[in-house]
Amino acid sequence: MAIAPGTTLADYLVPSRESRTANLVRNALLIIGFSIFTTLCAQVSFYLPNDPAVPVTLQTLAALLTGAALGSKRGPLAMLLYMGMGAAHVPVFAGWTGGFPLLTGGYLVGFVIAAFVVGWLCERGLDRSFFTSVLAMLPGSVIIYLVGATWLGFALHANASTAIAYGVTPFLIGDVLKLIVAALLLPVAWRIVR
């Protein structure tokens, strides 16, 4: 079956309706659902022995998958909803905490931008094979690190090398693994739903 250009996995699984109201409800439920998915992924967390301040979570995996599954419009909205709920002290962050984290807030902003970029690339069909999924996810991961480490550097009044040492280096191996998992899941999901 041919897939129309711009179709995301969510569009294929939950097709649009002729009713504008039904489409608004559909989109709202997808956005809410993926913000809940991100909340659940945030609870899978642990601390590195050298860094007891920032936990390793599955949030980055959730941000990449959200962008890929929902596309460039709904994906960032889901991440904005997630970030907004946390900022409003709804316990959605790691360890069921809320409040906008001063040091790691940049990574949350990076999730929004990454979801847009990954969604845009996946709307162009880059989520249909492992190799192209990696190409779609890689810019998202770089954006999360770039925005997050820059924010961290300003928050700590630190130079770039210190921000990278604290905000990037300890998490690289885990995020490469998460990127590979996301890149494996997308083509498999497309094969299953077809």
CSV table of C-alpha atoms in Angstrom, one decimal:
chain,number,residue,atom,x,y,z
A,1,MET,CA,0.0,0.0,0.0
A,2,ALA,CA,1.4,3.4,-1.0
A,3,ILE,CA,1.9,5.9,1.8
A,4,ALA,CA,1.1,9.6,1.0
A,5,PRO,CA,4.0,12.0,1.4
A,6,GLY,CA,4.0,13.7,4.9
A,7,THR,CA,2.3,10.7,6.5
A,8,THR,CA,3.6,9.9,10.0
A,9,LEU,CA,3.2,6.6,11.8
A,10,ALA,CA,0.4,8.2,13.9
A,11,ASP,CA,-1.4,9.3,10.7
A,12,TYR,CA,-1.3,5.8,9.4
A,13,LEU,CA,-2.4,4.2,12.7
A,14,VAL,CA,-5.1,6.8,13.4
A,15,PRO,CA,-6.2,8.2,10.1
A,16,SER,CA,-7.8,11.6,9.9
A,17,ARG,CA,-11.5,12.0,9.6
A,18,GLU,CA,-13.6,14.3,7.5
A,19,SER,CA,-14.9,16.1,10.6
A,20,ARG,CA,-12.7,19.0,11.8
A,21,THR,CA,-13.8,18.4,15.4
A,22,ALA,CA,-12.9,14.7,15.2
A,23,ASN,CA,-9.5,15.6,13.8
A,24,LEU,CA,-8.9,18.2,16.6
A,25,VAL,CA,-9.9,15.5,19.2
A,26,ARG,CA,-7.6,13.0,17.5
A,27,ASN,CA,-4.7,15.4,17.5
A,28,ALA,CA,-5.3,16.4,21.1
A,29,LEU,CA,-5.4,12.8,22.2
A,30,LEU,CA,-2.2,12.0,20.3
A,31,ILE,CA,-0.4,15.0,21.9
A,32,ILE,CA,-1.6,14.1,25.4
A,33,GLY,CA,-0.8,10.5,24.9
A,34,PHE,CA,2.8,11.1,23.8
A,35,SER,CA,3.3,13.6,26.7
A,36,ILE,CA,2.2,10.8,29.0
A,37,PHE,CA,4.6,8.4,27.2
A,38,THR,CA,7.4,10.9,27.8
A,39,THR,CA,6.4,11.1,31.5
A,40,LEU,CA,6.6,7.3,31.8
A,41,CYS,CA,9.9,7.2,30.0
A,42,ALA,CA,11.3,9.8,32.5
A,43,GLN,CA,10.6,7.4,35.3
A,44,VAL,CA,13.0,4.9,33.9
A,45,SER,CA,16.0,6.6,35.5
A,46,PHE,CA,19.2,6.0,37.3
A,47,TYR,CA,22.2,8.1,38.4
A,48,LEU,CA,25.7,7.6,37.1
A,49,PRO,CA,28.3,7.0,39.8
A,50,ASN,CA,30.3,10.2,38.8
A,51,ASP,CA,27.2,12.4,38.5
A,52,PRO,CA,24.6,12.2,41.2
A,53,ALA,CA,22.9,15.4,40.1
A,54,VAL,CA,21.4,14.5,36.7
A,55,PRO,CA,19.8,11.1,36.1
A,56,VAL,CA,20.0,9.1,32.9
A,57,THR,CA,16.4,8.6,31.7
A,58,LEU,CA,14.6,7.5,28.6
A,59,GLN,CA,13.3,11.0,27.9
A,60,THR,CA,15.5,11.5,24.9
A,61,LEU,CA,14.2,8.3,23.4
A,62,ALA,CA,10.7,9.5,24.0
A,63,ALA,CA,11.5,12.9,22.4
A,64,LEU,CA,12.9,11.3,19.3
A,65,LEU,CA,10.1,8.8,19.0
A,66,THR,CA,7.5,11.5,19.6
A,67,GLY,CA,8.8,13.6,16.8
A,68,ALA,CA,9.0,10.6,14.5
A,69,ALA,CA,5.5,9.3,15.3
A,70,LEU,CA,3.6,12.6,15.4
A,71,GLY,CA,5.5,14.7,12.9
A,72,SER,CA,6.7,18.3,12.9
A,73,LYS,CA,3.6,19.9,14.3
A,74,ARG,CA,2.2,17.5,16.9
A,75,GLY,CA,5.6,16.2,18.1
A,76,PRO,CA,6.8,19.6,19.4
A,77,LEU,CA,3.4,20.3,20.9
A,78,ALA,CA,3.6,17.0,22.9
A,79,MET,CA,7.0,18.1,24.2
A,80,LEU,CA,5.7,21.6,25.0
A,81,LEU,CA,2.8,20.0,26.9
A,82,TYR,CA,5.2,17.8,28.8
A,83,MET,CA,7.5,20.7,29.6
A,84,GLY,CA,4.6,22.9,30.6
A,85,MET,CA,3.1,20.3,32.9
A,86,GLY,CA,6.5,19.9,34.6
A,87,ALA,CA,6.9,23.7,34.9
A,88,ALA,CA,3.4,23.8,36.5
A,89,HIS,CA,4.7,21.4,39.2
A,90,VAL,CA,2.8,18.4,37.8
A,91,PRO,CA,5.1,15.5,38.7
A,92,VAL,CA,6.2,14.4,35.2
A,93,PHE,CA,10.0,14.5,35.4
A,94,ALA,CA,12.3,11.8,36.7
A,95,GLY,CA,11.4,10.6,40.1
A,96,TRP,CA,7.9,11.9,39.7
A,97,THR,CA,9.1,15.5,40.3
A,98,GLY,CA,7.8,18.8,38.9
A,99,GLY,CA,9.0,22.4,38.7
A,100,PHE,CA,11.2,23.7,36.0
A,101,PRO,CA,14.8,22.5,36.6
A,102,LEU,CA,17.2,25.3,36.4
A,103,LEU,CA,20.2,23.3,35.3
A,104,THR,CA,18.6,20.9,32.9
A,105,GLY,CA,15.8,23.0,31.5
A,106,GLY,CA,17.8,23.4,28.3
A,107,TYR,CA,17.5,19.7,27.5
A,108,LEU,CA,13.7,20.1,27.8
A,109,VAL,CA,13.8,23.0,25.3
A,110,GLY,CA,16.0,20.8,23.1
A,111,PHE,CA,13.3,18.1,23.2
A,112,VAL,CA,10.8,20.5,21.6
A,113,ILE,CA,13.2,21.6,18.8
A,114,ALA,CA,14.4,18.0,18.3
A,115,ALA,CA,10.8,16.7,18.0
A,116,PHE,CA,10.2,19.3,15.3
A,117,VAL,CA,13.3,18.4,13.3
A,118,VAL,CA,12.9,14.6,13.6
A,119,GLY,CA,9.2,14.9,12.8
A,120,TRP,CA,10.0,17.0,9.7
A,121,LEU,CA,12.6,14.4,8.5
A,122,CYS,CA,10.2,11.5,9.2
A,123,GLU,CA,7.4,13.2,7.3
A,124,ARG,CA,9.7,12.9,4.3
A,125,GLY,CA,10.0,9.1,4.8
A,126,LEU,CA,13.3,8.8,6.7
A,127,ASP,CA,11.7,6.6,9.3
A,128,ARG,CA,11.2,3.6,7.0
A,129,SER,CA,14.6,1.9,7.2
A,130,PHE,CA,17.2,1.6,10.0
A,131,PHE,CA,19.9,3.6,8.2
A,132,THR,CA,17.5,6.5,7.2
A,133,SER,CA,16.0,6.5,10.7
A,134,VAL,CA,19.5,7.0,12.2
A,135,LEU,CA,19.9,10.0,9.8
A,136,ALA,CA,16.5,11.4,11.0
A,137,MET,CA,17.3,10.8,14.7
A,138,LEU,CA,20.9,12.1,14.8
A,139,PRO,CA,20.1,15.8,14.2
A,140,GLY,CA,17.6,15.5,17.0
A,141,SER,CA,20.1,14.1,19.5
A,142,VAL,CA,22.7,16.8,18.5
A,143,ILE,CA,20.1,19.5,19.0
A,144,ILE,CA,19.2,18.2,22.5
A,145,TYR,CA,22.9,18.2,23.5
A,146,LEU,CA,23.6,21.6,21.9
A,147,VAL,CA,20.7,23.4,23.5
A,148,GLY,CA,21.0,21.5,26.8
A,149,ALA,CA,24.8,21.9,27.2
A,150,THR,CA,24.6,25.6,26.2
A,151,TRP,CA,21.9,26.2,28.8
A,152,LEU,CA,23.9,24.2,31.4
A,153,GLY,CA,27.0,26.3,30.7
A,154,PHE,CA,25.1,29.6,31.3
A,155,ALA,CA,23.4,28.2,34.4
A,156,LEU,CA,26.8,27.1,35.9
A,157,HIS,CA,28.6,30.2,34.5
A,158,ALA,CA,31.0,27.6,33.0
A,159,ASN,CA,32.9,27.5,29.7
A,160,ALA,CA,32.0,25.2,26.9
A,161,SER,CA,34.4,22.4,27.8
A,162,THR,CA,33.0,22.2,31.4
A,163,ALA,CA,29.5,22.2,30.1
A,164,ILE,CA,30.3,19.4,27.7
A,165,ALA,CA,32.1,17.4,30.4
A,166,TYR,CA,29.1,17.6,32.7
A,167,GLY,CA,26.2,17.7,30.2
A,168,VAL,CA,27.3,15.7,27.2
A,169,THR,CA,30.2,13.3,27.8
A,170,PRO,CA,28.6,11.1,30.6
A,171,PHE,CA,25.5,10.6,28.6
A,172,LEU,CA,26.9,9.9,25.1
A,173,ILE,CA,27.0,6.1,25.2
A,174,GLY,CA,23.4,5.8,26.6
A,175,ASP,CA,22.1,8.3,24.1
A,176,VAL,CA,23.7,6.4,21.2
A,177,LEU,CA,22.0,3.3,22.4
A,178,LYS,CA,18.7,5.1,22.7
A,179,LEU,CA,19.1,6.5,19.1
A,180,ILE,CA,19.8,2.9,17.9
A,181,VAL,CA,16.7,1.6,19.7
A,182,ALA,CA,14.6,4.4,18.2
A,183,ALA,CA,16.0,3.8,14.7
A,184,LEU,CA,15.3,0.0,15.0
A,185,LEU,CA,11.7,0.5,16.3
A,186,LEU,CA,10.5,2.8,13.6
A,187,PRO,CA,11.0,0.6,10.5
A,188,VAL,CA,9.7,-2.4,12.5
A,189,ALA,CA,6.6,-0.4,13.5
A,190,TRP,CA,6.0,0.5,9.8
A,191,ARG,CA,6.3,-3.1,8.8
A,192,ILE,CA,3.9,-4.2,11.5
A,193,VAL,CA,1.2,-1.6,10.7
A,194,ARG,CA,1.3,-2.3,7.0
